[in-house]
Each structure stands twice: as C-alpha cells, then as structure tokens.
Amino acid sequence: MDDAAGTDWNAPAGTEALIFDCDGTLADTMPVHLVSWQTMLARHGLTISEHQFFALAGVPTSMIIDQLGREQGVTLDTPTIAAMTAEKEDHYIAAADAVVPVAPVVAIAAKYRGVLPMAVASGGEHRIIDRSLGVLGIAEWFDAVVGYE
C-alpha cells in the first residue's frame, strides 16, 4: 500500500471516533524493538530469534523475559526481570529515532485529524508509545493515548 492508499479510505457512515494501535500500525517500530531485545538479552546470556520475536508480539516484556529464561535454563527472579524490562525499554527509547511511519495508516490519521476524535490504544508502555508518536511528529493528533499501565 502506498501513502495515497490511506487517503482513499473513508470512515464508515456513523463513525464517531477512530482508535489506532501504535506498534506496527501507526509506527513501524518492530525493527527497533528487535534490536533492543537482542541487545538487552545478549547482556544477560539469552537470545531471541526474529521468528520468536514476531510470534510474541503483543506479549508484555516481563512475560517474554520470564518465558525466555525458562526456555533457555536461566533462572530469573522478579527484580531481575523488572530490571531487564527497564533496560530493554531504555534501549528502545535511545534508538527510537529510527522509527518510521506506516504511511497509509498515518495518512488516515492525518485525514481525520480535527474531524473525528482519535485515540491510540496499545499494549505497550506509555513512555514507549509517547516516544514513537513523538518521533513521527503526530503525538498531538490524538485526544487520548492509552498504554498497558
């Protein structure tokens, strides 16, 4: 789909608002998340394949870390998992300038900006969503942004 494809989409009659996801919908964040995951995990003697990363999309970071630890025979306590979660998210924040828009979806949001109320609802951490939307320059387009918290 090219950039113009999003501008061809029209909200169905009676639509009162639009709700978007962030990762993989408005923002192509997955390459940055994958590198963040692989960098953090390597520091702790763990790995994640690209296939496994995509299969676990949408699962909270702490649950993925716990699962990977169990699968790879590494015992991780709750404080360690919390620290690894923060480390992964910090790495993402630092690398997020590489995030690019999913152009057709951002075109839809641009088309309806100021026309319909719009929100972002994501399973991601709020600071990650804010950073991604900020990099794209579209954070102020949304009336509400909801993260997993």
Tab-separated table of C-alpha atoms in Angstrom:
chain	number	residue	atom	x	y	z
A	1	MET	CA	0.000	0.000	0.000
A	2	ASP	CA	1.413	3.401	-0.833
A	3	ASP	CA	0.971	6.683	1.057
A	4	ALA	CA	-2.044	7.695	-1.033
A	5	ALA	CA	-3.909	4.493	-0.196
A	6	GLY	CA	-4.646	5.767	3.310
A	7	THR	CA	-6.223	8.932	1.972
A	8	ASP	CA	-8.579	6.824	-0.161
A	9	TRP	CA	-10.022	5.133	2.944
A	10	ASN	CA	-13.214	6.626	4.321
A	11	ALA	CA	-14.636	6.011	7.769
A	12	PRO	CA	-17.962	4.186	7.581
A	13	ALA	CA	-21.074	6.329	7.981
A	14	GLY	CA	-21.837	6.935	11.649
A	15	THR	CA	-18.218	6.560	12.798
A	16	GLU	CA	-17.844	8.684	15.909
A	17	ALA	CA	-14.141	8.204	16.623
A	18	LEU	CA	-11.041	6.349	15.461
A	19	ILE	CA	-8.761	4.260	17.671
A	20	PHE	CA	-5.316	3.243	16.429
A	21	ASP	CA	-2.693	0.847	17.720
A	22	CYS	CA	0.874	2.176	17.719
A	23	ASP	CA	3.466	-0.566	17.130
A	24	GLY	CA	3.125	-1.916	13.619
A	25	THR	CA	0.037	0.180	12.883
A	26	LEU	CA	0.938	3.875	13.085
A	27	ALA	CA	4.655	3.313	13.582
A	28	ASP	CA	6.995	0.719	12.102
A	29	THR	CA	8.717	0.086	15.415
A	30	MET	CA	9.406	-3.606	15.118
A	31	PRO	CA	12.982	-3.354	13.737
A	32	VAL	CA	13.951	-1.047	16.617
A	33	HIS	CA	12.236	-3.288	19.174
A	34	LEU	CA	14.001	-6.382	17.791
A	35	VAL	CA	17.450	-4.793	18.075
A	36	SER	CA	16.577	-3.542	21.578
A	37	TRP	CA	15.527	-7.034	22.603
A	38	GLN	CA	18.579	-8.729	21.140
A	39	THR	CA	20.968	-6.184	22.677
A	40	MET	CA	19.468	-6.437	26.155
A	41	LEU	CA	19.143	-10.231	26.115
A	42	ALA	CA	22.724	-10.753	24.953
A	43	ARG	CA	23.942	-8.854	28.025
A	44	HIS	CA	22.116	-11.444	30.147
A	45	GLY	CA	23.134	-14.571	28.239
A	46	LEU	CA	19.778	-15.009	26.496
A	47	THR	CA	18.667	-14.903	22.872
A	48	ILE	CA	15.519	-14.361	20.838
A	49	SER	CA	15.159	-15.212	17.165
A	50	GLU	CA	13.378	-12.900	14.765
A	51	HIS	CA	10.688	-15.561	14.309
A	52	GLN	CA	10.153	-15.895	18.068
A	53	PHE	CA	10.143	-12.100	18.456
A	54	PHE	CA	7.316	-11.707	15.952
A	55	ALA	CA	5.425	-14.685	17.409
A	56	LEU	CA	5.468	-12.982	20.832
A	57	ALA	CA	4.331	-9.573	19.551
A	58	GLY	CA	1.817	-8.085	21.963
A	59	VAL	CA	3.006	-10.099	24.984
A	60	PRO	CA	4.229	-7.884	27.859
A	61	THR	CA	8.009	-7.536	28.048
A	62	SER	CA	8.301	-9.048	31.533
A	63	MET	CA	6.379	-12.150	30.468
A	64	ILE	CA	8.637	-12.620	27.430
A	65	ILE	CA	11.770	-12.323	29.573
A	66	ASP	CA	10.405	-14.866	32.050
A	67	GLN	CA	9.481	-17.265	29.235
A	68	LEU	CA	12.860	-16.942	27.519
A	69	GLY	CA	14.663	-17.505	30.801
A	70	ARG	CA	12.704	-20.701	31.479
A	71	GLU	CA	13.195	-21.957	27.904
A	72	GLN	CA	16.940	-21.263	28.000
A	73	GLY	CA	17.554	-22.590	31.513
A	74	VAL	CA	18.273	-19.236	33.129
A	75	THR	CA	16.656	-18.571	36.498
A	76	LEU	CA	15.370	-15.016	36.750
A	77	ASP	CA	13.800	-13.541	39.864
A	78	THR	CA	11.197	-10.775	39.813
A	79	PRO	CA	13.643	-7.896	40.493
A	80	THR	CA	15.947	-9.132	37.703
A	81	ILE	CA	13.042	-9.367	35.256
A	82	ALA	CA	11.958	-5.840	36.219
A	83	ALA	CA	15.498	-4.517	35.679
A	84	MET	CA	15.771	-6.292	32.310
A	85	THR	CA	12.396	-4.886	31.269
A	86	ALA	CA	13.536	-1.348	32.092
A	87	GLU	CA	16.842	-1.931	30.287
A	88	LYS	CA	15.075	-3.124	27.121
A	89	GLU	CA	12.685	-0.160	27.140
A	90	ASP	CA	15.542	2.286	27.818
A	91	HIS	CA	17.404	0.885	24.819
A	92	TYR	CA	14.290	1.389	22.676
A	93	ILE	CA	13.887	4.995	23.865
A	94	ALA	CA	17.516	5.705	22.924
A	95	ALA	CA	17.165	4.090	19.471
A	96	ALA	CA	13.661	5.309	18.599
A	97	ASP	CA	14.835	7.973	16.168
A	98	ALA	CA	14.972	5.106	13.639
A	99	VAL	CA	11.186	4.573	13.856
A	100	VAL	CA	9.333	5.342	10.624
A	101	PRO	CA	5.619	5.795	9.972
A	102	VAL	CA	3.322	3.210	8.462
A	103	ALA	CA	2.446	5.754	5.803
A	104	PRO	CA	-1.051	4.609	4.755
A	105	VAL	CA	-2.245	4.481	8.360
A	106	VAL	CA	-0.695	7.819	9.267
A	107	ALA	CA	-2.395	9.221	6.140
A	108	ILE	CA	-5.753	8.091	7.543
A	109	ALA	CA	-4.983	9.752	10.878
A	110	ALA	CA	-3.938	12.938	9.064
A	111	LYS	CA	-7.156	12.906	7.046
A	112	TYR	CA	-9.335	12.650	10.166
A	113	ARG	CA	-7.249	14.903	12.432
A	114	GLY	CA	-9.635	17.539	13.774
A	115	VAL	CA	-12.570	15.829	12.036
A	116	LEU	CA	-13.146	12.896	14.419
A	117	PRO	CA	-11.878	12.279	17.934
A	118	MET	CA	-8.873	9.952	17.724
A	119	ALA	CA	-7.015	7.842	20.264
A	120	VAL	CA	-4.132	5.414	20.457
A	121	ALA	CA	-4.652	2.232	22.481
A	122	SER	CA	-1.641	-0.042	22.832
A	123	GLY	CA	-0.342	-2.934	24.867
A	124	GLY	CA	2.950	-1.058	25.075
A	125	GLU	CA	4.351	1.032	27.889
A	126	HIS	CA	3.102	4.632	27.790
A	127	ARG	CA	6.579	6.172	27.574
A	128	ILE	CA	7.373	3.955	24.580
A	129	ILE	CA	4.160	4.968	22.796
A	130	ASP	CA	4.817	8.650	23.533
A	131	ARG	CA	8.366	8.376	22.184
A	132	SER	CA	7.236	6.633	18.985
A	133	LEU	CA	4.451	9.132	18.301
A	134	GLY	CA	6.834	11.987	19.092
A	135	VAL	CA	9.436	10.729	16.614
A	136	LEU	CA	6.706	10.656	13.955
A	137	GLY	CA	5.570	14.170	14.913
A	138	ILE	CA	1.972	13.074	15.431
A	139	ALA	CA	1.603	12.873	19.222
A	140	GLU	CA	-0.632	15.944	19.403
A	141	TRP	CA	-3.096	14.475	16.889
A	142	PHE	CA	-4.677	12.177	19.481
A	143	ASP	CA	-7.195	13.072	22.171
A	144	ALA	CA	-6.142	10.094	24.298
A	145	VAL	CA	-3.202	7.712	24.443
A	146	VAL	CA	-3.611	4.551	26.488
A	147	GLY	CA	-0.804	2.122	27.323
A	148	TYR	CA	-0.837	-1.147	29.217
A	149	GLU	CA	-0.455	0.662	32.550
